[in-house]
JSON list of C-alpha atoms and ligand atoms in Angstrom, two decimals:
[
{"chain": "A", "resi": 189, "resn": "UNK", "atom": "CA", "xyz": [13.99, -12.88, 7.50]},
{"chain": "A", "resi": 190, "resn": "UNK", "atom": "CA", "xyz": [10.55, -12.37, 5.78]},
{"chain": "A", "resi": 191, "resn": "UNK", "atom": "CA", "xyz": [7.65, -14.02, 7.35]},
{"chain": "A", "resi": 192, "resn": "UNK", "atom": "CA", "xyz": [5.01, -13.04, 4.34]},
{"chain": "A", "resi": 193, "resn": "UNK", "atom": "CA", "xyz": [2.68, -15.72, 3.61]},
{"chain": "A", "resi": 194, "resn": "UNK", "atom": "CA", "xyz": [2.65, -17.29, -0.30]},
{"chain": "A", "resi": 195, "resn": "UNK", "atom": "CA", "xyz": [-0.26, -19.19, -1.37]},
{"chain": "A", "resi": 196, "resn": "UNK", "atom": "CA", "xyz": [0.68, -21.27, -4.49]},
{"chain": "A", "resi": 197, "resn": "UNK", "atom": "CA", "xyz": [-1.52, -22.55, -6.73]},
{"chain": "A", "resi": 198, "resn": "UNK", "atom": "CA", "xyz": [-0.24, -25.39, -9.08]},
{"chain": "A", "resi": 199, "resn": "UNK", "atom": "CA", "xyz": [-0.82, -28.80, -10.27]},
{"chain": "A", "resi": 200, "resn": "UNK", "atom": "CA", "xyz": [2.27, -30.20, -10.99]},
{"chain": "A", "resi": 201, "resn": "UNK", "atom": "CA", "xyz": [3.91, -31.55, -7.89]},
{"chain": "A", "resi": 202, "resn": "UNK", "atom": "CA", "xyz": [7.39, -31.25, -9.19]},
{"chain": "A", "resi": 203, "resn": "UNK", "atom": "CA", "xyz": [7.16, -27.44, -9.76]},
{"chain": "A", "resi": 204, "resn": "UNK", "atom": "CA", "xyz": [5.40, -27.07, -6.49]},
{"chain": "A", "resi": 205, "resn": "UNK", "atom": "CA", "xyz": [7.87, -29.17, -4.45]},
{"chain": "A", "resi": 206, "resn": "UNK", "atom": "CA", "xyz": [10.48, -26.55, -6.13]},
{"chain": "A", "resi": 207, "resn": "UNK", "atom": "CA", "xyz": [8.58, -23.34, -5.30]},
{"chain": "A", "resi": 208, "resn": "UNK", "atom": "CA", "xyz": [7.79, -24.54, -1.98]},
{"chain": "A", "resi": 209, "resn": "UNK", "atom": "CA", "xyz": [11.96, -25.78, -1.25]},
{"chain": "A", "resi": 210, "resn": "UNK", "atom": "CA", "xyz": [12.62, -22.44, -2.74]},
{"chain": "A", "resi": 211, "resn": "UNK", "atom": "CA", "xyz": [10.60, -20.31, -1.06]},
{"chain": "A", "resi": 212, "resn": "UNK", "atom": "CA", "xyz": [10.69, -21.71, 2.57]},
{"chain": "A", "resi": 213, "resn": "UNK", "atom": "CA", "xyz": [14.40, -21.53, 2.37]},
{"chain": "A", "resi": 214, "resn": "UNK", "atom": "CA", "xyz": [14.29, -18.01, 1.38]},
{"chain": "A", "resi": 215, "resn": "UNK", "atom": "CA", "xyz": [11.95, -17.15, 4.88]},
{"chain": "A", "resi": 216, "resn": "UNK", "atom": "CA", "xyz": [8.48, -16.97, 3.36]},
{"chain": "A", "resi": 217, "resn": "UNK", "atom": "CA", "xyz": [5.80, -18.80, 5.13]},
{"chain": "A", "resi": 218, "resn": "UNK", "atom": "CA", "xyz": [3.88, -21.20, 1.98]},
{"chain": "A", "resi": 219, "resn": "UNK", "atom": "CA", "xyz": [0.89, -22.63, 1.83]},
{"chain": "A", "resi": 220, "resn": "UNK", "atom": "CA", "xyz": [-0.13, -25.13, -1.45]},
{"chain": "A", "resi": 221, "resn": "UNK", "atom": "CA", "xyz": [-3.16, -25.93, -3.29]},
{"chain": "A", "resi": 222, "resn": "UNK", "atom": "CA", "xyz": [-3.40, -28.18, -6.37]},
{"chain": "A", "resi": 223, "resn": "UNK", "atom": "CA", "xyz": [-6.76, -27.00, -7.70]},
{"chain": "A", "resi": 224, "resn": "UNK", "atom": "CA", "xyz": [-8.09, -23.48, -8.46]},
{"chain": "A", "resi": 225, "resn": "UNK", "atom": "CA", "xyz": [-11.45, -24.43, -6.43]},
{"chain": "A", "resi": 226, "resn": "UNK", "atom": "CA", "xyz": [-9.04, -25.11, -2.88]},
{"chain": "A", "resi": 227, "resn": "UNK", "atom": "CA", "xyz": [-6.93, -22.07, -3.64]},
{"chain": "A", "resi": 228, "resn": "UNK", "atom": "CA", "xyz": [-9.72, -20.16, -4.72]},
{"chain": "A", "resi": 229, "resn": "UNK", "atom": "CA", "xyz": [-10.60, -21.04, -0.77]},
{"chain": "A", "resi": 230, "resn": "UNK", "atom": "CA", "xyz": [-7.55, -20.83, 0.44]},
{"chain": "A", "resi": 231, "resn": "UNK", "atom": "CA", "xyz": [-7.16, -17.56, -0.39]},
{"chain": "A", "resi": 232, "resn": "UNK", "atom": "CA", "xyz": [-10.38, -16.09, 1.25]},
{"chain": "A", "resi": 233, "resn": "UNK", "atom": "CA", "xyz": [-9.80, -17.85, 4.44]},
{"chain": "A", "resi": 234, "resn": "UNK", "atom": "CA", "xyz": [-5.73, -16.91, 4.99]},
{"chain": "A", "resi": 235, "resn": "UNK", "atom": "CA", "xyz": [-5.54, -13.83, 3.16]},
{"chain": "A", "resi": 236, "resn": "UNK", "atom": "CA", "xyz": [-2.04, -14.82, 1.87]},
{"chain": "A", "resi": 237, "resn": "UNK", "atom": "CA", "xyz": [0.49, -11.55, 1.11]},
{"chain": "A", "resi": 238, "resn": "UNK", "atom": "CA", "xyz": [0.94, -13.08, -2.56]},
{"chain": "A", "resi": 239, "resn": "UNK", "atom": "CA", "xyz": [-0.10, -16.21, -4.74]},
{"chain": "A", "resi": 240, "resn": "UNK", "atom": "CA", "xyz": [0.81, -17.93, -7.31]},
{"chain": "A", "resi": 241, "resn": "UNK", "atom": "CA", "xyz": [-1.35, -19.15, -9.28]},
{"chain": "A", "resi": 242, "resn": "UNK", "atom": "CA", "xyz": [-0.62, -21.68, -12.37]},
{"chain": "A", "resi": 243, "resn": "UNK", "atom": "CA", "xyz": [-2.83, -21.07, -15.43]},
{"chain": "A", "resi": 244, "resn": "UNK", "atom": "CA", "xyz": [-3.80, -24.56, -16.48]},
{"chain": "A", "resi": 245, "resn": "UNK", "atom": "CA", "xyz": [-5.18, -26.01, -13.38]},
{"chain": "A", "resi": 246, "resn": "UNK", "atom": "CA", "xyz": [-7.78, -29.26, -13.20]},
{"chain": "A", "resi": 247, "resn": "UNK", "atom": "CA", "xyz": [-11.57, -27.62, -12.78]},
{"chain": "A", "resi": 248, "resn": "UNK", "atom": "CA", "xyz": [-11.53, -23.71, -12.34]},
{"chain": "A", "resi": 249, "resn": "UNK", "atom": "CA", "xyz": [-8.32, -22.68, -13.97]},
{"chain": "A", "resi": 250, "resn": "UNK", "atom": "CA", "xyz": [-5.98, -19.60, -12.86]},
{"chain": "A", "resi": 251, "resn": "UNK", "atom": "CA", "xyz": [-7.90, -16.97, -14.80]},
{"chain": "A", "resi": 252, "resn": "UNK", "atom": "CA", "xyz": [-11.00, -18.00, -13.32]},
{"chain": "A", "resi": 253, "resn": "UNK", "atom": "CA", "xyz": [-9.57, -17.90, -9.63]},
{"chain": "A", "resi": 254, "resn": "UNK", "atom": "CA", "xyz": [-7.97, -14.62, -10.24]},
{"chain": "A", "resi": 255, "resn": "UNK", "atom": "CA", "xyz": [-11.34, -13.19, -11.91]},
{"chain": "A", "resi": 256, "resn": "UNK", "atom": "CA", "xyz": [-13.08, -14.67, -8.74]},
{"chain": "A", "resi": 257, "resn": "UNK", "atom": "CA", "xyz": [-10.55, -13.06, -6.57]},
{"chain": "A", "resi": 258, "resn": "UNK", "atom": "CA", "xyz": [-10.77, -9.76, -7.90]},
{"chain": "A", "resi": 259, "resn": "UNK", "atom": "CA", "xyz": [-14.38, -9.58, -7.63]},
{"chain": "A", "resi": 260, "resn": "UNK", "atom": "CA", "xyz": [-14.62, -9.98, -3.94]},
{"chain": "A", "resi": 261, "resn": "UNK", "atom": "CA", "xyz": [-13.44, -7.06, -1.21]},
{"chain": "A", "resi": 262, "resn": "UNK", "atom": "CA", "xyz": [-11.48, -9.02, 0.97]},
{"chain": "A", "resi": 263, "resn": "UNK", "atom": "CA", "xyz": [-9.15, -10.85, -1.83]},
{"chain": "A", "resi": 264, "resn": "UNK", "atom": "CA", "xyz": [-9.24, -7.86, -4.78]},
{"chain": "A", "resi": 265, "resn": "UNK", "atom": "CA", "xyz": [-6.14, -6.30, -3.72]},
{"chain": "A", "resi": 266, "resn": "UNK", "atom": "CA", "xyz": [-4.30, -9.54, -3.64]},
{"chain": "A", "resi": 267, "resn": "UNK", "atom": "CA", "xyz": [-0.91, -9.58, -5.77]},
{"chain": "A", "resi": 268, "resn": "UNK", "atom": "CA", "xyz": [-0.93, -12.17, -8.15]},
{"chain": "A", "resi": 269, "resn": "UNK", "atom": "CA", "xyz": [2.06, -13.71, -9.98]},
{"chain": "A", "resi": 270, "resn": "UNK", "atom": "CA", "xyz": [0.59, -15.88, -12.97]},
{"chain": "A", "resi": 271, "resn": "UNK", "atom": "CA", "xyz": [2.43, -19.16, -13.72]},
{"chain": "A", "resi": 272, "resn": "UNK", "atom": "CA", "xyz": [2.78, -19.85, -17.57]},
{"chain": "A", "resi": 273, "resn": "UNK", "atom": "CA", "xyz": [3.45, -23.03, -19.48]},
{"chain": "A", "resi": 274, "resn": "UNK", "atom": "CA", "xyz": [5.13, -22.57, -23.16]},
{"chain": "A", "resi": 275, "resn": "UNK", "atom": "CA", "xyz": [2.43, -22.04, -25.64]},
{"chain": "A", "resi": 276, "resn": "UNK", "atom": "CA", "xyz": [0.33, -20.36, -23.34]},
{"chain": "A", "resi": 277, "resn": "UNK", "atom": "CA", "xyz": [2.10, -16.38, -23.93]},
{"chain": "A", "resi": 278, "resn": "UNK", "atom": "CA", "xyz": [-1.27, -15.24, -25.74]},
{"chain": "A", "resi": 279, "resn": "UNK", "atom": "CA", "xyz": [-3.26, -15.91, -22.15]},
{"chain": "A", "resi": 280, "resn": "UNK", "atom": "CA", "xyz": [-0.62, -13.53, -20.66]},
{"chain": "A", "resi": 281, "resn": "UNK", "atom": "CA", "xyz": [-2.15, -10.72, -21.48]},
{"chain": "A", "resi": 282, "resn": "UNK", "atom": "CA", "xyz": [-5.84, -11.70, -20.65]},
{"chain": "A", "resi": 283, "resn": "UNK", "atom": "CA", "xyz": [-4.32, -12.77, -17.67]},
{"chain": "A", "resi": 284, "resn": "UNK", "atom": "CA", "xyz": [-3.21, -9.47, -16.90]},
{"chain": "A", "resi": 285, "resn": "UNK", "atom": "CA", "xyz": [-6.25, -7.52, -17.68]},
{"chain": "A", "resi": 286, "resn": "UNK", "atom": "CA", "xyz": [-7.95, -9.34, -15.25]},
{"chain": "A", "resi": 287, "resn": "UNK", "atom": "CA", "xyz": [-5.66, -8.11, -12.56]},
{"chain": "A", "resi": 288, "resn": "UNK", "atom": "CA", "xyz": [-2.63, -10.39, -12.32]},
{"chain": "A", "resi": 289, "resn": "UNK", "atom": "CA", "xyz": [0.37, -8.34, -11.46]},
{"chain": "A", "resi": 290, "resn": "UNK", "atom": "CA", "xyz": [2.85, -10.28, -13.07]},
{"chain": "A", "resi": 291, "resn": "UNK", "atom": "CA", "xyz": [3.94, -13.08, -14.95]},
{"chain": "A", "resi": 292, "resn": "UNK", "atom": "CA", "xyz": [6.58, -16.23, -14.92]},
{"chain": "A", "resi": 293, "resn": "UNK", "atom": "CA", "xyz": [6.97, -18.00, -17.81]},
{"chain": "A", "resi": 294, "resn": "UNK", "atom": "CA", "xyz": [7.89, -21.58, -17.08]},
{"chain": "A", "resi": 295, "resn": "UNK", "atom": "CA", "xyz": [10.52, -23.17, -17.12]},
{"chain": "A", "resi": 296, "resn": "UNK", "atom": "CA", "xyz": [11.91, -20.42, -14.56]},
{"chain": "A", "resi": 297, "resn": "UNK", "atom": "CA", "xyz": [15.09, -20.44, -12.27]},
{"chain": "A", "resi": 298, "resn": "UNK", "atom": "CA", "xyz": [14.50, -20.27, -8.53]},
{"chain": "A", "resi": 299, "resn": "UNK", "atom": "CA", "xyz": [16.45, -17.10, -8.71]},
{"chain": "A", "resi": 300, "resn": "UNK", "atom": "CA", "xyz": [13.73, -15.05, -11.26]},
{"chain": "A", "resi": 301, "resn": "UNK", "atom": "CA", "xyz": [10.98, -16.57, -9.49]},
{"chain": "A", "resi": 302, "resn": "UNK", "atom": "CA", "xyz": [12.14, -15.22, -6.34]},
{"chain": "A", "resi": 303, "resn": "UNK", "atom": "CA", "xyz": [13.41, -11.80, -7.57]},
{"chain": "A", "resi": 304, "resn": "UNK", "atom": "CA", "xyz": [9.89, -11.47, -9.38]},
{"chain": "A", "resi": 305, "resn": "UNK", "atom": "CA", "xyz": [7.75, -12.41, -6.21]},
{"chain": "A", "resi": 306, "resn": "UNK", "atom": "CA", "xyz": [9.87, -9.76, -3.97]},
{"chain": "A", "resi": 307, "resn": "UNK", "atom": "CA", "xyz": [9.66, -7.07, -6.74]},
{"chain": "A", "resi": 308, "resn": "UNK", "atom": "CA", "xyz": [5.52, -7.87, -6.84]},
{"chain": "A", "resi": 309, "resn": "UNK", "atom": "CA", "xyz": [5.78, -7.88, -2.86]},
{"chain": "A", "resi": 310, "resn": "UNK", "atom": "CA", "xyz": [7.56, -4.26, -2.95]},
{"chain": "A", "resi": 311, "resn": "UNK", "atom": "CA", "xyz": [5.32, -2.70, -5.81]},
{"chain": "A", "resi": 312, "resn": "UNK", "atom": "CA", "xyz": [2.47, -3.52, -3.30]},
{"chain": "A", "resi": 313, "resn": "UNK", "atom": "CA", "xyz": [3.98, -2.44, -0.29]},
{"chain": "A", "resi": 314, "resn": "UNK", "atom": "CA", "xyz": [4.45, 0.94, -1.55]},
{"chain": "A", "resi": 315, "resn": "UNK", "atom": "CA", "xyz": [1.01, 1.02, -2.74]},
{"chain": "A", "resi": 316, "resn": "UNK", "atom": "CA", "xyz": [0.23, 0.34, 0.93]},
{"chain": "A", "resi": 317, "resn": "UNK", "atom": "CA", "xyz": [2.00, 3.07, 2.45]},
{"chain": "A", "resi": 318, "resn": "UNK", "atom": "CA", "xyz": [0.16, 5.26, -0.36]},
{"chain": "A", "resi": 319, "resn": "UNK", "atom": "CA", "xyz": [-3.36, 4.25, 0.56]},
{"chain": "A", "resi": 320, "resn": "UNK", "atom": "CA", "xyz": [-2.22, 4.52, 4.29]},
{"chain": "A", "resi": 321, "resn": "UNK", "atom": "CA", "xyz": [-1.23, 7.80, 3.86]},
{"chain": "A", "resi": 322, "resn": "UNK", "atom": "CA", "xyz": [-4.74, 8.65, 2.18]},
{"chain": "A", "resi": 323, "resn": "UNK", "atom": "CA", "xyz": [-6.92, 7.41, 5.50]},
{"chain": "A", "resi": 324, "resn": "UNK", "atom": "CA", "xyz": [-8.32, 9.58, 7.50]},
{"chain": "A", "resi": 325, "resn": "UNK", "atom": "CA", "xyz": [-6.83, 11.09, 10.70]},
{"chain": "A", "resi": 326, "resn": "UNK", "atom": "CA", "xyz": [-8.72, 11.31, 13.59]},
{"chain": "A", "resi": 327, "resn": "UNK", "atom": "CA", "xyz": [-6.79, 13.33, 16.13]},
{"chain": "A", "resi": 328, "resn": "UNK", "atom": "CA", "xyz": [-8.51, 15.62, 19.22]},
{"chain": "A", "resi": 329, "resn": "UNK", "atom": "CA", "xyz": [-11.47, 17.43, 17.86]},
{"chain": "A", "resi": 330, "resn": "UNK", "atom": "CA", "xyz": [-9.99, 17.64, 14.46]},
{"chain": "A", "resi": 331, "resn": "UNK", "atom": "CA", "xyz": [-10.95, 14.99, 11.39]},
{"chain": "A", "resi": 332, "resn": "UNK", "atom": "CA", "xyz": [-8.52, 15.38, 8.52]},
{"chain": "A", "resi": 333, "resn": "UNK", "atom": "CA", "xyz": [-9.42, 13.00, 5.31]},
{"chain": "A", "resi": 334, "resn": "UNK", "atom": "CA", "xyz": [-6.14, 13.73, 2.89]},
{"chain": "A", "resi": 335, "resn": "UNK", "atom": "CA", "xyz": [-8.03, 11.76, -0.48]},
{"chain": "A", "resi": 336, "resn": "UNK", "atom": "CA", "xyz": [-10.60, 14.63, -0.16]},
{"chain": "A", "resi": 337, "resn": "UNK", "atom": "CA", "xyz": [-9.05, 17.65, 1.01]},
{"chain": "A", "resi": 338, "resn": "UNK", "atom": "CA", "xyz": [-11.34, 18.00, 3.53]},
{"chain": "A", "resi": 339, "resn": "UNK", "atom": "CA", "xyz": [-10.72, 19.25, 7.63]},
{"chain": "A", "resi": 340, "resn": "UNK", "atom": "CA", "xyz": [-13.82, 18.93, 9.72]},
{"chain": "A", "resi": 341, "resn": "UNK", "atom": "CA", "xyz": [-12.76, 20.62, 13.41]},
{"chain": "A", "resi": 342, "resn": "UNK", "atom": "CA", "xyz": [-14.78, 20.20, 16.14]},
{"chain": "A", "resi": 343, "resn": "UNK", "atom": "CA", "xyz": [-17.87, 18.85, 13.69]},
{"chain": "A", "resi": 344, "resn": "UNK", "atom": "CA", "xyz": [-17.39, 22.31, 11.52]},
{"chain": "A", "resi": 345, "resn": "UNK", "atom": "CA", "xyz": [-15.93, 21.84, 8.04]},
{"chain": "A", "resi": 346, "resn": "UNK", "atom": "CA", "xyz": [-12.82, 24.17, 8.04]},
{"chain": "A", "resi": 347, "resn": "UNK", "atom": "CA", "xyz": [-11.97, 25.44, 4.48]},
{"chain": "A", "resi": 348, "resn": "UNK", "atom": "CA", "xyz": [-8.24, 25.97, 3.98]},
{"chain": "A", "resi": 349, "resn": "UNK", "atom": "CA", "xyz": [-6.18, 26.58, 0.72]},
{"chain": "A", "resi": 350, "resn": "UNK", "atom": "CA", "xyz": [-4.06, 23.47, -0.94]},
{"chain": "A", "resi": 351, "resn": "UNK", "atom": "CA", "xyz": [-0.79, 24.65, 1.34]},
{"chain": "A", "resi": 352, "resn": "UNK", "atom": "CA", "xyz": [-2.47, 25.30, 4.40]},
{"chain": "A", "resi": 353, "resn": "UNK", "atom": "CA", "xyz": [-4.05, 21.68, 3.82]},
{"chain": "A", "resi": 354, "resn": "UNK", "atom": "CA", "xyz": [-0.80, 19.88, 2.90]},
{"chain": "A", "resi": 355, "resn": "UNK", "atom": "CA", "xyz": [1.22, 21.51, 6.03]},
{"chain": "A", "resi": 356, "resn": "UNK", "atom": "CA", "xyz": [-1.81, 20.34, 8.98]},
{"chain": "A", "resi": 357, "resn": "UNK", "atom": "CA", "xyz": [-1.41, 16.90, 7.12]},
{"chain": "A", "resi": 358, "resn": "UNK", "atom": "CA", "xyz": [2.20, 16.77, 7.62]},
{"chain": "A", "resi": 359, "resn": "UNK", "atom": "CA", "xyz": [2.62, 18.04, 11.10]},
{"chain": "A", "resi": 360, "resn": "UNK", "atom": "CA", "xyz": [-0.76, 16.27, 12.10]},
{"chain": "A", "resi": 361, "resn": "UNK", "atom": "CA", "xyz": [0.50, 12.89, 10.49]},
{"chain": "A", "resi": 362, "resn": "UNK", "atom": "CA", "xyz": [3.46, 12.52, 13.29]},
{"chain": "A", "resi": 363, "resn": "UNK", "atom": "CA", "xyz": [1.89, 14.12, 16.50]},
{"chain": "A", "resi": 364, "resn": "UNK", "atom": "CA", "xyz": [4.67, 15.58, 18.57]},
{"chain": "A", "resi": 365, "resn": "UNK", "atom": "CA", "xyz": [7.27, 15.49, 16.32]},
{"chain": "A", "resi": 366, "resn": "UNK", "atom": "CA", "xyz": [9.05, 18.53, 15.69]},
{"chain": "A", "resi": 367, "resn": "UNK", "atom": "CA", "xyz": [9.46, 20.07, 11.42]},
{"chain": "A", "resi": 368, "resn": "UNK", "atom": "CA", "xyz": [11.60, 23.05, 10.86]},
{"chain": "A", "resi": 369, "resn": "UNK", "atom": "CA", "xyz": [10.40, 25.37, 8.72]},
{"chain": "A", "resi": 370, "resn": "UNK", "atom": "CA", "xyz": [12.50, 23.85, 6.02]},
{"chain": "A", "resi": 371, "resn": "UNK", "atom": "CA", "xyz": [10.96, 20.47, 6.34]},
{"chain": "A", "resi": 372, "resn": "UNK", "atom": "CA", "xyz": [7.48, 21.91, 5.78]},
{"chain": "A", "resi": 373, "resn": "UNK", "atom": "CA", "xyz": [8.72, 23.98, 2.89]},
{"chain": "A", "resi": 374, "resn": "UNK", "atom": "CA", "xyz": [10.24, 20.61, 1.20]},
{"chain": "A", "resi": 375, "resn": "UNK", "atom": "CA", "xyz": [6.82, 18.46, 1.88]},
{"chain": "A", "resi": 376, "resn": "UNK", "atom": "CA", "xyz": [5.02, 21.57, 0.69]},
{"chain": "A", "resi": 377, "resn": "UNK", "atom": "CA", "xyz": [6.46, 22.50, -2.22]},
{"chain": "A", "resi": 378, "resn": "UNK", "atom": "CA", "xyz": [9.07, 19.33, -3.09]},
{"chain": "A", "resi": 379, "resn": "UNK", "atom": "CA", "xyz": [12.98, 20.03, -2.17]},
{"chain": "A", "resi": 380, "resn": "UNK", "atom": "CA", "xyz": [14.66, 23.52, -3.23]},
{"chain": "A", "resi": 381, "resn": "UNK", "atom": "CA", "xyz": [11.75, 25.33, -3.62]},
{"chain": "A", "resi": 382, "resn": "UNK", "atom": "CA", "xyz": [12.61, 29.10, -2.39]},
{"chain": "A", "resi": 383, "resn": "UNK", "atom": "CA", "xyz": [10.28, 29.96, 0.45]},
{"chain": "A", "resi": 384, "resn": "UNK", "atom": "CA", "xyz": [10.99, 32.55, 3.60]},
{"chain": "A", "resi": 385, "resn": "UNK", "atom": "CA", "xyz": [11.29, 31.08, 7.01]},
{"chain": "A", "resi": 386, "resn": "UNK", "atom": "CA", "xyz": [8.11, 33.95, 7.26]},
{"chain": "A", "resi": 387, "resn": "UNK", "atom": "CA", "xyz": [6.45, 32.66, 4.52]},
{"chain": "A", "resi": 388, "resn": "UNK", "atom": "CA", "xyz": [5.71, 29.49, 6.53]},
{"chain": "A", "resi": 389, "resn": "UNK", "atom": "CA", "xyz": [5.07, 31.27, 9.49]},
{"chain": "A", "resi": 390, "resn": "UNK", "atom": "CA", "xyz": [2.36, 33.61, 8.17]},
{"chain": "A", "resi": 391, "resn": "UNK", "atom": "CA", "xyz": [0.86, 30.35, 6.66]},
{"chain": "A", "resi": 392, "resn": "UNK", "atom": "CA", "xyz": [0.75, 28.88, 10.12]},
{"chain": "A", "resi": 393, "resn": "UNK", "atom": "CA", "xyz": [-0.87, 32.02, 11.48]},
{"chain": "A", "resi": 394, "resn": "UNK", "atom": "CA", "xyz": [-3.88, 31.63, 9.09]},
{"chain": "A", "resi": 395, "resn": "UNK", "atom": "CA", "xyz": [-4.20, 28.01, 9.42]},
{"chain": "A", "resi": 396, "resn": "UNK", "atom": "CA", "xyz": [-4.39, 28.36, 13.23]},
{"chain": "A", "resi": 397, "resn": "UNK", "atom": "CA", "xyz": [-6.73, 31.21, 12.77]},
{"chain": "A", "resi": 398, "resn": "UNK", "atom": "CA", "xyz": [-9.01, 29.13, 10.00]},
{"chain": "A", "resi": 399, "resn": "UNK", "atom": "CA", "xyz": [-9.04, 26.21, 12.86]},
{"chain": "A", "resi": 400, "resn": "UNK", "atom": "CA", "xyz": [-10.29, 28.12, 15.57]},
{"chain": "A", "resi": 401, "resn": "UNK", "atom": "CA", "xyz": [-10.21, 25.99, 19.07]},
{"chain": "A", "resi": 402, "resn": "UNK", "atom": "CA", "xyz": [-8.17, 23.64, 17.50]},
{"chain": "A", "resi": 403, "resn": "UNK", "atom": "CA", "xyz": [-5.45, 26.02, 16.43]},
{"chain": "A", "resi": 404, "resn": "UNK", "atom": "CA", "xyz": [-4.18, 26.02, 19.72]},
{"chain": "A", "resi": 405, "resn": "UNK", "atom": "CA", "xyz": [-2.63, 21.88, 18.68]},
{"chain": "A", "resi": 406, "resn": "UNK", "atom": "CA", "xyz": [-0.29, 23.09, 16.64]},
{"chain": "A", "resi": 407, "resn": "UNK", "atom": "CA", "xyz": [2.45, 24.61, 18.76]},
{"chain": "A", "resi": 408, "resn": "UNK", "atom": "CA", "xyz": [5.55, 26.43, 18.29]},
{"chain": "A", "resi": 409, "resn": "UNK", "atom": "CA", "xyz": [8.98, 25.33, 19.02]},
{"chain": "A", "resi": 410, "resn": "UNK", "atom": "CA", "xyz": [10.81, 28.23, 19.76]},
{"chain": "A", "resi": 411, "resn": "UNK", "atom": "CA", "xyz": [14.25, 28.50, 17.87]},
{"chain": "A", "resi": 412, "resn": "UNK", "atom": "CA", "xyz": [13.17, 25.14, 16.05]},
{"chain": "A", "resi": 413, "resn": "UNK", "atom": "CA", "xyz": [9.57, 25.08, 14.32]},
{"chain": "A", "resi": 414, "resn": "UNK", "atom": "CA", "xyz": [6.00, 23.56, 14.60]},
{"chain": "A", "resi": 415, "resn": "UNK", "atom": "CA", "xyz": [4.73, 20.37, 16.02]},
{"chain": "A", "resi": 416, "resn": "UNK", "atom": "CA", "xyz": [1.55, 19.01, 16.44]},
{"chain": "A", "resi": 417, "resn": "UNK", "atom": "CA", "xyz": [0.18, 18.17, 19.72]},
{"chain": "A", "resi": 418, "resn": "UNK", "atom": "CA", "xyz": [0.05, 15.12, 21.17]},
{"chain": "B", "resi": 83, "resn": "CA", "atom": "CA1", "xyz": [-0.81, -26.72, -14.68]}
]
C-alpha cells in the first residue's frame, strides 16, 4: 500500500468528500484545504508528494497558489494535478505554463482521477531517480560530480575522457558490487555494442593510472571483473 501524502485543494465539499473517500481507500495519506491561502500553507509546511489543486477557489485561486508554489525552493518541484470546471479548458493551458503537471477536467470518475494522480506520481519519481543519479559522490578521497563531468581525487582535479568518466561512475555508484566486463560495456556504450573484454581492461588501466592513489579502489575480481571498494 502507498503511504504518499496528497494535499487537495478544493472548495466544493462534495468533490472533496469524493477525492478524499477515494483516495484514502486507495492507501494515500490526504490532507484538505478549502482555500488557496490554507493550501498555499499547507503545502510549505507538509511538503505533500502531490496536490490537487481546484482552479476556482474563494480568495487566491489555483493559478495563483501554483505560481506561488513554483516560485519558492522548497515547494517548486511539487507535482501538481489542476482541477477544472467545464468552461474553464482555455485556463488549462495557462495553467500548465505555470508548472502544473497535469490536468482533470471535472466531472471525473474516481478511476481517471486516480490513474492520473499515480501516472503524475511515477513521471516524478523517475525524475527523482534522474536527479539522484546526477548528485555528487563523495567516496574515500575521491569526489565524483556526474552533471559536470568532473573527478576531483584527493583535492586534485583528475581529467579523464567521456568513457573513462562514465565507467568510475558506474562502478563507484554501487561500492563493492561486482560488473563484468560486459556490464560496463552495456552502461558504457548502451546494450550490443561490440567491445573486447581487453578493450575494457586497457580502459581500466588508464583510469587507475589517471587517479593516482586512488586507483588502487577500484579492484579486480579475478575470473569475474571490477568493483569498487568499499
Ligand atoms: Ca471551485
Amino acid at each position: 500500500m502507498s503511504k504518499e501524502k496528497i494535499l487537495v485543494i478544493e472548495d466544493e465539499e462534495d468533490i472533496l468528500a469524493l477525492i478524499h473517500f477515494n483516495l484514502v481507500k486507495n492507501g494515500f495519506r490526504v490532507e484538505c484545504a478549502t482555500t488557496g491561502e490554507d493550501g498555499y500553507k499547507l503545502a510549505r509546511d507538509i511538503r505533500p508528494d502531490l496536490i490537487l489543486l481546484d482552479l476556482m477557489l474563494p480568495g487566491m485561486d489555483g493559478h495563483g497558489v501554483c505560481r506561488k508554489l513554483r516560485e519558492e525552493p522548497g515547494t517548486k518541484d511539487l507535482p501538481i494535478i489542476m482541477l477544472t470546471a467545464k468552461g474553464e479548458e482555455h485556463d488549462i493551458v495557462r495553467g500548465l505554463e505555470q508548472g502544473a503537471d497535469d490536468y482533470i477536467p471535472k466531472p471525473f470518475s474516481p478511476q481517471v482521477l486516480l490513474a492520473r494522480v499515480k501516472a503524475v506520481l511515477r513521471r516524478h519519481h523517475k525524475s527523482d531517480e534522474r536527479s539522484i543519479h546526477e548528485e555528487p559522490i563523495k567516496i574515500h578521497d575521491l569526489y565524483i560530480h556526474p552533471g559536470r563531468n568532473r573527478v576531483v581525487a584527493n583535492d586534485e582535479n583528475v581529467d579523464l575522457t567521456h568513457t573513462e568518466f562514465k565507467i568510475l561512475t558506474l562502478l563507484a555508484t554501487r561500492p563493492g558490487w561486482v560488473f563484468n566486463r560486459t556490464q560496463i560495456v552495456d552502461a558504457v556504450h548502451g546494450e550490443g555494442y561490440a567491445v573486447t573484454d581487453r578493450a575494457v581492461d586497457v580502459q581500466i588501466v588508464g583510469l587507475r593510472k589517471k587517479l593516482g592513489a586512488c586507483g588502487e579502489y577500484i579492484e579486480t575480481v579475478r575470473g569475474v571483473g571490477y568493483r569498487f571498494k568499499e
